[in-house]
Amino acid sequence: MPNFSLPDSVFQAAASRFPTPFHLYDEKGIRDRARAMNAAFSWAPNFKEYFAVKALPNPHILKIFQEEGCGLDCSSECELLLAERLGMQGDDIMFSANAMPPAEFAHARALGAIVNLDDISDIDTLAENGGIPELVCARYNPGGDFTLGTSIMGSPGESKYGWTRKQMTEGFLRLKEMGVKRFGLHAFLASNTTDNTYYPKLSGILFELGAALEKECGLQLDFVNLSGGVGIPYRPDQAAADIAMIGEGVRQEYIRVFGDPASSHVGIKTELGRFMTGPNGWLLTRAIHEKDIHKRYLGVDACASNLMRPAMYGAYHHIHICGKRDAATDTLYDVTGCLCENNDKFAVDRWLPRVDKGDLMVIHDTGAHGFAMGYQYNGRLRSAEVLYTEDGDFRLIRRAETPEDYFATLL
């Protein structure tokens, strides 16, 4: 359910120092997630969580993960630059992208990053842009539908990502001829699931595939990357994923395929983003306008430029009104932004307490794919980002954009 770990006094104190709208992140909550992740997989050889930079690409946040022993999963030139400027290199970086400019391969290789190839044709691109290292990872796509029990969790056959099973054998045999000695496997078969059996089932698929490819290709399976997909409960009635139970489920699959982890050489990697930061971020905004026509519209000073998920996906984000947590939810609103687009709505037909102009509103679970998906459509500018530190202070970690920023790239 939405994270109420911070009292309203914290949100109100932040809003007294920084003009709304802005994203607020909880440092302690982020560190706690990283530590829980590391504890859940402490049994695994060479475990490392590679935080998905695309979820929250702010170097102050990335530094927290670096301090907690995590790596970074990068999928673009600028994300590689973020890692580089934090002093990260080698196996601290996993480079996973698709249809990327060839020069980005060369940059990743220059940093010594682990390269995760999305397509068999990427072998040639990598060879010509940085060269083939001794360790290469490949992304697997089994096709069809991915199910848990009787539920379809994803449709890999409709996904643009990954290699087929046949390409796996063909590609790794070729890579072996080019000097590869060890390989990794990666797959992403479901998105934002809180089902505790997802990672264990995915791990079993990849463990079995890795063991088969070792025999077929004469290469050593170095690691399995379970990628992302473990999600968060956006709605109050949803249960959260239990990362300790998930880690134990993966351990059982590991033992089934490889035996005792203490005597196995196969490492485990993950690249969670949403799970790590999503619940530890909030968008703070104020009510500034009310319109009562065929429906009652509550206008706020944020818009889809600050949080695109509701407009783009129809995604639910919980909203509460500071100082009115216990008030009756007796007024039906569409909560809207100021873009000239009818889908610029944070909530549709949402029961809330009666809202007064100036009320501080907290939109939950914006710590991943919130600010990161911002844009400047309609001349609306991206907001500030603020860190609520472990010692109870606030630190501005990204200023709000200004009109000068909007015009800065014009010639």
Short mmCIF file of C-alpha atoms in Angstrom, two decimals:
data_model
loop_
_atom_site.label_atom_id
_atom_site.label_comp_id
_atom_site.label_asym_id
_atom_site.label_seq_id
_atom_site.Cartn_x
_atom_site.Cartn_y
_atom_site.Cartn_z
CA MET A 1 0.00 0.00 0.00
CA PRO A 2 1.16 3.63 -0.31
CA ASN A 3 4.02 4.59 1.94
CA PHE A 4 2.91 6.65 4.96
CA SER A 5 6.28 6.40 6.71
CA LEU A 6 6.67 10.18 6.71
CA PRO A 7 4.27 12.26 8.82
CA ASP A 8 2.47 15.26 7.35
CA SER A 9 4.74 17.53 9.35
CA VAL A 10 7.65 16.49 7.11
CA PHE A 11 5.71 17.24 3.91
CA GLN A 12 4.56 20.58 5.33
CA ALA A 13 8.08 21.51 6.42
CA ALA A 14 9.42 20.69 2.96
CA ALA A 15 6.69 22.76 1.29
CA SER A 16 7.51 25.71 3.55
CA ARG A 17 11.08 25.72 2.18
CA PHE A 18 10.56 24.87 -1.48
CA PRO A 19 7.82 26.08 -3.83
CA THR A 20 5.51 23.41 -5.17
CA PRO A 21 5.45 21.34 -7.23
CA PHE A 22 8.51 19.23 -6.40
CA HIS A 23 9.48 15.61 -5.84
CA LEU A 24 10.57 14.64 -2.33
CA TYR A 25 12.69 11.52 -1.67
CA ASP A 26 13.34 9.76 1.63
CA GLU A 27 17.02 8.86 2.04
CA LYS A 28 16.42 6.44 4.91
CA GLY A 29 13.73 4.59 3.00
CA ILE A 30 16.01 4.20 -0.02
CA ARG A 31 18.90 2.92 2.07
CA ASP A 32 16.59 0.50 3.88
CA ARG A 33 15.47 -0.93 0.52
CA ALA A 34 19.05 -1.43 -0.64
CA ARG A 35 19.96 -3.17 2.61
CA ALA A 36 16.88 -5.40 2.48
CA MET A 37 17.77 -6.37 -1.08
CA ASN A 38 21.34 -7.24 -0.15
CA ALA A 39 20.16 -9.24 2.87
CA ALA A 40 17.61 -11.21 0.82
CA PHE A 41 20.34 -12.37 -1.56
CA SER A 42 23.23 -12.61 0.90
CA TRP A 43 23.33 -16.38 0.23
CA ALA A 44 24.05 -15.88 -3.47
CA PRO A 45 27.57 -15.96 -4.94
CA ASN A 46 28.73 -12.56 -6.19
CA PHE A 47 25.35 -10.94 -5.73
CA LYS A 48 24.94 -7.35 -6.86
CA GLU A 49 21.89 -5.16 -7.34
CA TYR A 50 22.33 -2.82 -10.30
CA PHE A 51 19.92 0.05 -9.72
CA ALA A 52 18.05 0.90 -12.94
CA VAL A 53 19.23 4.46 -13.53
CA LYS A 54 16.29 5.24 -15.82
CA ALA A 55 13.96 5.03 -12.81
CA LEU A 56 15.56 7.97 -10.96
CA PRO A 57 18.57 9.48 -12.76
CA ASN A 58 19.82 11.86 -10.09
CA PRO A 59 23.48 11.51 -9.04
CA HIS A 60 22.67 12.26 -5.40
CA ILE A 61 20.36 9.23 -5.35
CA LEU A 62 22.81 7.09 -7.35
CA LYS A 63 25.50 7.96 -4.81
CA ILE A 64 23.33 6.46 -2.06
CA PHE A 65 23.18 3.16 -3.94
CA GLN A 66 26.92 3.30 -4.58
CA GLU A 67 27.50 3.70 -0.82
CA GLU A 68 25.23 0.71 -0.17
CA GLY A 69 27.33 -1.54 -2.42
CA CYS A 70 25.04 -1.49 -5.44
CA GLY A 71 25.98 -1.06 -9.08
CA LEU A 72 24.16 0.85 -11.80
CA ASP A 73 22.23 -0.46 -14.78
CA CYS A 74 22.71 2.03 -17.63
CA SER A 75 20.93 2.10 -20.96
CA SER A 76 22.16 5.29 -22.65
CA GLU A 77 25.19 7.52 -23.12
CA CYS A 78 24.05 10.01 -20.49
CA GLU A 79 23.43 7.24 -17.96
CA LEU A 80 26.95 5.96 -18.60
CA LEU A 81 28.20 9.50 -18.01
CA LEU A 82 26.35 9.64 -14.68
CA ALA A 83 28.08 6.44 -13.60
CA GLU A 84 31.44 7.65 -14.86
CA ARG A 85 31.19 10.96 -13.00
CA LEU A 86 30.46 9.05 -9.80
CA GLY A 87 33.76 7.21 -10.33
CA MET A 88 32.11 3.91 -11.18
CA GLN A 89 33.67 1.49 -13.62
CA GLY A 90 34.18 -2.21 -14.35
CA ASP A 91 31.57 -4.55 -12.93
CA ASP A 92 29.95 -1.66 -11.06
CA ILE A 93 28.16 -0.95 -14.35
CA MET A 94 25.81 -3.13 -16.37
CA PHE A 95 25.13 -1.68 -19.83
CA SER A 96 21.77 -2.90 -21.13
CA ALA A 97 20.19 -1.24 -24.12
CA ASN A 98 18.53 -1.99 -27.43
CA ALA A 99 19.07 -0.44 -30.87
CA MET A 100 21.67 1.80 -29.26
CA PRO A 101 24.11 4.02 -31.17
CA PRO A 102 27.31 1.99 -31.75
CA ALA A 103 29.47 4.58 -29.97
CA GLU A 104 27.69 3.75 -26.72
CA PHE A 105 29.14 0.23 -26.89
CA ALA A 106 32.60 1.76 -27.16
CA HIS A 107 31.98 4.00 -24.14
CA ALA A 108 30.72 1.07 -22.07
CA ARG A 109 33.77 -1.00 -23.04
CA ALA A 110 36.10 1.89 -22.18
CA LEU A 111 34.58 1.92 -18.68
CA GLY A 112 34.99 -1.85 -18.40
CA ALA A 113 31.23 -2.26 -17.97
CA ILE A 114 29.50 -5.62 -18.34
CA VAL A 115 27.73 -5.43 -21.70
CA ASN A 116 24.31 -7.06 -22.04
CA LEU A 117 23.56 -7.69 -25.73
CA ASP A 118 19.92 -7.35 -26.77
CA ASP A 119 20.24 -8.87 -30.25
CA ILE A 120 22.48 -11.40 -31.96
CA SER A 121 23.48 -8.71 -34.50
CA ASP A 122 24.97 -6.75 -31.58
CA ILE A 123 27.92 -9.16 -31.66
CA ASP A 124 29.27 -7.45 -34.77
CA THR A 125 28.48 -3.99 -33.45
CA LEU A 126 30.35 -4.69 -30.22
CA ALA A 127 33.31 -6.19 -32.08
CA GLU A 128 33.61 -3.02 -34.14
CA ASN A 129 33.04 -0.64 -31.21
CA GLY A 130 35.21 -1.52 -28.25
CA GLY A 131 35.88 -5.17 -29.01
CA ILE A 132 34.68 -8.46 -27.58
CA PRO A 133 35.58 -9.00 -23.89
CA GLU A 134 36.02 -12.36 -22.15
CA LEU A 135 32.62 -11.93 -20.42
CA VAL A 136 29.46 -11.11 -22.38
CA CYS A 137 25.83 -11.18 -21.29
CA ALA A 138 22.83 -11.80 -23.56
CA ARG A 139 19.15 -11.05 -23.07
CA TYR A 140 16.78 -14.00 -23.55
CA ASN A 141 13.26 -13.83 -24.99
CA PRO A 142 11.40 -17.17 -24.82
CA GLY A 143 8.46 -15.90 -26.88
CA GLY A 144 4.81 -16.71 -26.22
CA ASP A 145 3.22 -15.72 -22.92
CA PHE A 146 4.77 -15.84 -19.46
CA THR A 147 2.39 -17.21 -16.85
CA LEU A 148 2.28 -17.64 -13.09
CA GLY A 149 -0.33 -20.26 -12.30
CA THR A 150 -3.29 -19.42 -14.51
CA SER A 151 -2.41 -15.73 -14.89
CA ILE A 152 -0.62 -14.25 -17.89
CA MET A 153 2.01 -11.92 -16.42
CA GLY A 154 3.63 -10.81 -19.66
CA SER A 155 3.86 -11.54 -23.37
CA PRO A 156 7.54 -11.90 -24.34
CA GLY A 157 6.47 -12.85 -27.86
CA GLU A 158 5.20 -9.28 -28.31
CA SER A 159 8.32 -7.71 -26.82
CA LYS A 160 11.07 -6.09 -28.87
CA TYR A 161 13.75 -7.32 -26.46
CA GLY A 162 16.07 -10.30 -26.43
CA TRP A 163 17.36 -13.34 -28.33
CA THR A 164 15.49 -16.51 -29.25
CA ARG A 165 16.57 -19.85 -27.80
CA LYS A 166 18.10 -20.91 -31.13
CA GLN A 167 20.04 -17.65 -31.36
CA MET A 168 21.45 -18.24 -27.87
CA THR A 169 23.36 -21.36 -28.96
CA GLU A 170 24.37 -19.88 -32.32
CA GLY A 171 25.49 -16.60 -30.78
CA PHE A 172 27.50 -18.00 -27.90
CA LEU A 173 29.30 -20.48 -30.15
CA ARG A 174 30.32 -17.55 -32.31
CA LEU A 175 31.33 -15.47 -29.29
CA LYS A 176 33.46 -18.35 -28.08
CA GLU A 177 35.36 -18.25 -31.37
CA MET A 178 35.89 -14.53 -30.78
CA GLY A 179 37.48 -15.04 -27.37
CA VAL A 180 34.58 -15.11 -24.93
CA LYS A 181 35.21 -17.46 -21.99
CA ARG A 182 32.32 -16.67 -19.64
CA PHE A 183 28.75 -15.56 -20.20
CA GLY A 184 25.79 -14.08 -18.39
CA LEU A 185 22.05 -14.45 -18.99
CA HIS A 186 19.34 -11.84 -18.57
CA ALA A 187 15.57 -11.79 -19.07
CA PHE A 188 12.66 -9.50 -18.26
CA LEU A 189 9.34 -11.31 -18.57
CA ALA A 190 6.91 -9.34 -16.39
CA SER A 191 6.57 -5.74 -15.26
CA ASN A 192 5.67 -4.34 -11.86
CA THR A 193 4.44 -7.57 -10.31
CA THR A 194 4.16 -8.01 -6.56
CA ASP A 195 3.74 -11.78 -6.92
CA ASN A 196 6.47 -13.35 -4.79
CA THR A 197 6.81 -16.28 -7.19
CA TYR A 198 7.88 -14.19 -10.21
CA TYR A 199 11.61 -14.04 -9.53
CA PRO A 200 11.81 -17.71 -8.47
CA LYS A 201 10.07 -18.89 -11.66
CA LEU A 202 12.19 -16.61 -13.85
CA SER A 203 15.36 -17.77 -12.10
CA GLY A 204 14.49 -21.42 -12.73
CA ILE A 205 14.08 -20.71 -16.45
CA LEU A 206 17.42 -18.90 -16.66
CA PHE A 207 19.29 -21.38 -14.44
CA GLU A 208 18.19 -24.29 -16.65
CA LEU A 209 19.00 -22.38 -19.82
CA GLY A 210 22.44 -21.44 -18.48
CA ALA A 211 23.25 -25.02 -17.52
CA ALA A 212 22.22 -26.22 -20.99
CA LEU A 213 24.26 -23.54 -22.76
CA GLU A 214 27.34 -24.42 -20.72
CA LYS A 215 27.19 -27.92 -22.16
CA GLU A 216 26.27 -26.85 -25.70
CA CYS A 217 28.86 -24.10 -26.04
CA GLY A 218 31.69 -25.07 -23.72
CA LEU A 219 31.55 -21.74 -21.91
CA GLN A 220 31.24 -21.01 -18.19
CA LEU A 221 28.01 -19.46 -16.93
CA ASP A 222 29.26 -16.54 -14.85
CA PHE A 223 25.99 -15.05 -13.65
CA VAL A 224 22.25 -14.83 -14.12
CA ASN A 225 20.67 -11.37 -14.12
CA LEU A 226 17.05 -11.50 -12.99
CA SER A 227 16.59 -7.92 -14.23
CA GLY A 228 13.66 -5.87 -12.88
CA GLY A 229 9.95 -6.58 -12.75
CA VAL A 230 9.48 -6.84 -8.98
CA GLY A 231 7.08 -4.00 -8.39
CA ILE A 232 5.28 -2.00 -5.75
CA PRO A 233 1.63 -1.76 -4.67
CA TYR A 234 0.27 1.54 -5.95
CA ARG A 235 -3.24 0.97 -4.61
CA PRO A 236 -4.09 0.85 -0.89
CA ASP A 237 -5.65 -2.60 -1.17
CA GLN A 238 -2.61 -4.22 -2.83
CA ALA A 239 -0.10 -6.31 -0.91
CA ALA A 240 3.60 -5.50 -1.15
CA ALA A 241 6.20 -7.91 -2.47
CA ASP A 242 8.21 -9.67 0.26
CA ILE A 243 11.83 -9.44 -0.89
CA ALA A 244 13.06 -11.88 1.78
CA MET A 245 10.54 -14.51 0.60
CA ILE A 246 11.49 -13.80 -3.01
CA GLY A 247 15.18 -14.27 -2.23
CA GLU A 248 14.47 -17.57 -0.53
CA GLY A 249 12.42 -18.74 -3.51
CA VAL A 250 15.32 -17.99 -5.85
CA ARG A 251 17.68 -19.83 -3.47
CA GLN A 252 15.55 -22.98 -3.69
CA GLU A 253 15.65 -22.83 -7.49
CA TYR A 254 19.40 -22.30 -7.38
CA ILE A 255 19.88 -25.40 -5.22
CA ARG A 256 17.61 -27.41 -7.53
CA VAL A 257 19.71 -26.61 -10.60
CA PHE A 258 23.22 -25.89 -9.31
CA GLY A 259 23.36 -27.38 -5.82
CA ASP A 260 24.86 -25.68 -2.78
CA PRO A 261 25.42 -21.96 -3.50
CA ALA A 262 28.55 -22.04 -1.35
CA SER A 263 30.25 -24.36 -3.81
CA SER A 264 28.86 -22.92 -7.07
CA HIS A 265 30.44 -20.35 -9.37
CA VAL A 266 27.21 -18.88 -10.79
CA GLY A 267 26.54 -15.38 -9.51
CA ILE A 268 23.20 -13.58 -9.17
CA LYS A 269 22.49 -10.03 -10.33
CA THR A 270 19.33 -7.91 -10.24
CA GLU A 271 18.46 -4.51 -11.68
CA LEU A 272 15.45 -3.28 -9.77
CA GLY A 273 14.43 0.35 -10.06
CA ARG A 274 10.80 0.87 -9.10
CA PHE A 275 11.05 -1.49 -6.11
CA MET A 276 14.06 0.40 -4.75
CA THR A 277 12.86 4.00 -4.96
CA GLY A 278 9.20 4.06 -6.03
CA PRO A 279 7.58 4.09 -2.57
CA ASN A 280 10.21 6.50 -1.24
CA GLY A 281 9.23 9.41 -3.46
CA TRP A 282 6.25 11.80 -3.44
CA LEU A 283 5.12 14.65 -5.66
CA LEU A 284 4.06 17.63 -3.54
CA THR A 285 1.56 20.00 -5.14
CA ARG A 286 -1.03 22.55 -4.05
CA ALA A 287 -4.67 22.92 -4.96
CA ILE A 288 -5.06 26.15 -6.94
CA HIS A 289 -8.36 25.92 -8.80
CA GLU A 290 -11.75 24.25 -8.68
CA LYS A 291 -14.19 23.92 -11.58
CA ASP A 292 -17.68 22.51 -11.20
CA ILE A 293 -19.37 21.65 -14.53
CA HIS A 294 -20.43 18.14 -15.63
CA LYS A 295 -17.83 16.90 -13.16
CA ARG A 296 -15.92 18.54 -10.33
CA TYR A 297 -12.35 19.29 -11.35
CA LEU A 298 -9.64 20.08 -8.82
CA GLY A 299 -6.71 21.89 -10.44
CA VAL A 300 -3.24 21.64 -8.91
CA ASP A 301 0.05 23.41 -9.68
CA ALA A 302 1.66 20.20 -10.98
CA CYS A 303 0.90 18.57 -14.32
CA ALA A 304 1.90 15.59 -16.46
CA SER A 305 5.27 17.28 -17.03
CA ASN A 306 5.99 16.38 -13.41
CA LEU A 307 4.36 12.93 -13.39
CA MET A 308 3.43 11.36 -16.71
CA ARG A 309 2.32 7.88 -15.59
CA PRO A 310 -1.38 8.68 -14.98
CA ALA A 311 -1.70 10.47 -18.34
CA MET A 312 0.37 7.91 -20.26
CA TYR A 313 -0.87 4.66 -18.72
CA GLY A 314 -3.97 5.60 -16.75
CA ALA A 315 -1.86 4.59 -13.75
CA TYR A 316 -3.20 4.93 -10.22
CA HIS A 317 -1.24 7.03 -7.71
CA HIS A 318 -2.61 7.43 -4.22
CA ILE A 319 -3.28 11.01 -3.11
CA HIS A 320 -3.75 12.38 0.36
CA ILE A 321 -4.35 15.92 1.64
CA CYS A 322 -1.93 17.11 4.32
CA GLY A 323 -3.74 17.68 7.58
CA LYS A 324 -6.82 15.80 6.39
CA ARG A 325 -5.69 12.17 6.50
CA ASP A 326 -8.52 11.24 8.82
CA ALA A 327 -11.20 13.43 7.24
CA ALA A 328 -14.14 11.82 5.45
CA THR A 329 -13.55 11.18 1.75
CA ASP A 330 -16.89 12.66 0.72
CA THR A 331 -16.09 14.68 -2.40
CA LEU A 332 -15.63 13.22 -5.88
CA TYR A 333 -12.91 14.88 -7.98
CA ASP A 334 -10.93 14.61 -11.14
CA VAL A 335 -7.52 15.96 -10.09
CA THR A 336 -6.07 17.81 -13.05
CA GLY A 337 -2.99 19.66 -14.17
CA CYS A 338 -2.70 22.70 -16.41
CA LEU A 339 -1.66 21.16 -19.77
CA CYS A 340 -3.86 21.71 -22.80
CA GLU A 341 -4.52 17.97 -22.91
CA ASN A 342 -7.59 16.24 -21.50
CA ASN A 343 -5.53 13.29 -20.24
CA ASP A 344 -3.55 15.59 -17.90
CA LYS A 345 -5.21 14.09 -14.84
CA PHE A 346 -3.62 12.64 -11.71
CA ALA A 347 -6.88 11.01 -10.67
CA VAL A 348 -10.29 10.38 -12.23
CA ASP A 349 -13.42 9.99 -10.09
CA ARG A 350 -11.35 9.95 -6.90
CA TRP A 351 -13.08 10.35 -3.53
CA LEU A 352 -11.10 12.78 -1.37
CA PRO A 353 -11.78 14.99 1.63
CA ARG A 354 -13.16 18.41 0.69
CA VAL A 355 -10.15 20.32 -0.63
CA ASP A 356 -9.60 24.03 -0.12
CA LYS A 357 -7.45 26.23 -2.32
CA GLY A 358 -3.90 26.21 -1.03
CA ASP A 359 -4.16 22.75 0.52
CA LEU A 360 -0.95 20.74 0.22
CA MET A 361 -1.55 17.49 -1.65
CA VAL A 362 0.80 14.50 -1.63
CA ILE A 363 0.87 12.18 -4.64
CA HIS A 364 2.43 8.87 -3.59
CA ASP A 365 4.89 6.44 -5.16
CA THR A 366 6.61 8.87 -7.53
CA GLY A 367 10.15 7.83 -6.64
CA ALA A 368 10.56 5.83 -9.87
CA HIS A 369 9.55 6.84 -13.38
CA GLY A 370 8.20 10.10 -11.96
CA PHE A 371 10.58 13.00 -12.50
CA ALA A 372 12.55 10.79 -14.89
CA MET A 373 9.72 10.79 -17.46
CA GLY A 374 9.22 14.55 -17.29
CA TYR A 375 9.09 16.71 -20.37
CA GLN A 376 8.48 20.32 -21.50
CA TYR A 377 5.35 20.00 -23.59
CA ASN A 378 3.16 23.10 -23.59
CA GLY A 379 6.09 25.09 -22.21
CA ARG A 380 5.63 23.56 -18.76
CA LEU A 381 8.91 23.05 -16.98
CA ARG A 382 10.31 20.21 -14.90
CA SER A 383 10.22 20.59 -11.15
CA ALA A 384 12.82 20.49 -8.42
CA GLU A 385 13.91 17.35 -6.56
CA VAL A 386 14.46 17.44 -2.80
CA LEU A 387 16.09 14.82 -0.55
CA TYR A 388 14.82 14.32 2.99
CA THR A 389 18.06 13.28 4.65
CA GLU A 390 18.62 10.68 7.34
CA ASP A 391 19.39 13.45 9.85
CA GLY A 392 16.01 15.10 9.25
CA ASP A 393 17.07 17.94 6.98
CA PHE A 394 16.13 18.82 3.42
CA ARG A 395 18.60 19.12 0.56
CA LEU A 396 17.83 20.48 -2.88
CA ILE A 397 19.34 17.92 -5.28
CA ARG A 398 17.97 19.38 -8.49
CA ARG A 399 16.64 22.89 -8.97
CA ALA A 400 13.46 23.55 -10.86
CA GLU A 401 13.83 24.51 -14.51
CA THR A 402 13.46 28.15 -15.53
CA PRO A 403 12.38 29.77 -18.82
CA GLU A 404 16.08 30.33 -19.50
CA ASP A 405 16.54 26.54 -19.49
CA TYR A 406 13.65 26.18 -21.93
CA PHE A 407 15.30 28.55 -24.41
CA ALA A 408 18.91 27.48 -23.76
CA THR A 409 19.24 25.09 -26.72
CA LEU A 410 17.78 27.41 -29.32
CA LEU A 411 20.21 28.88 -31.88
#
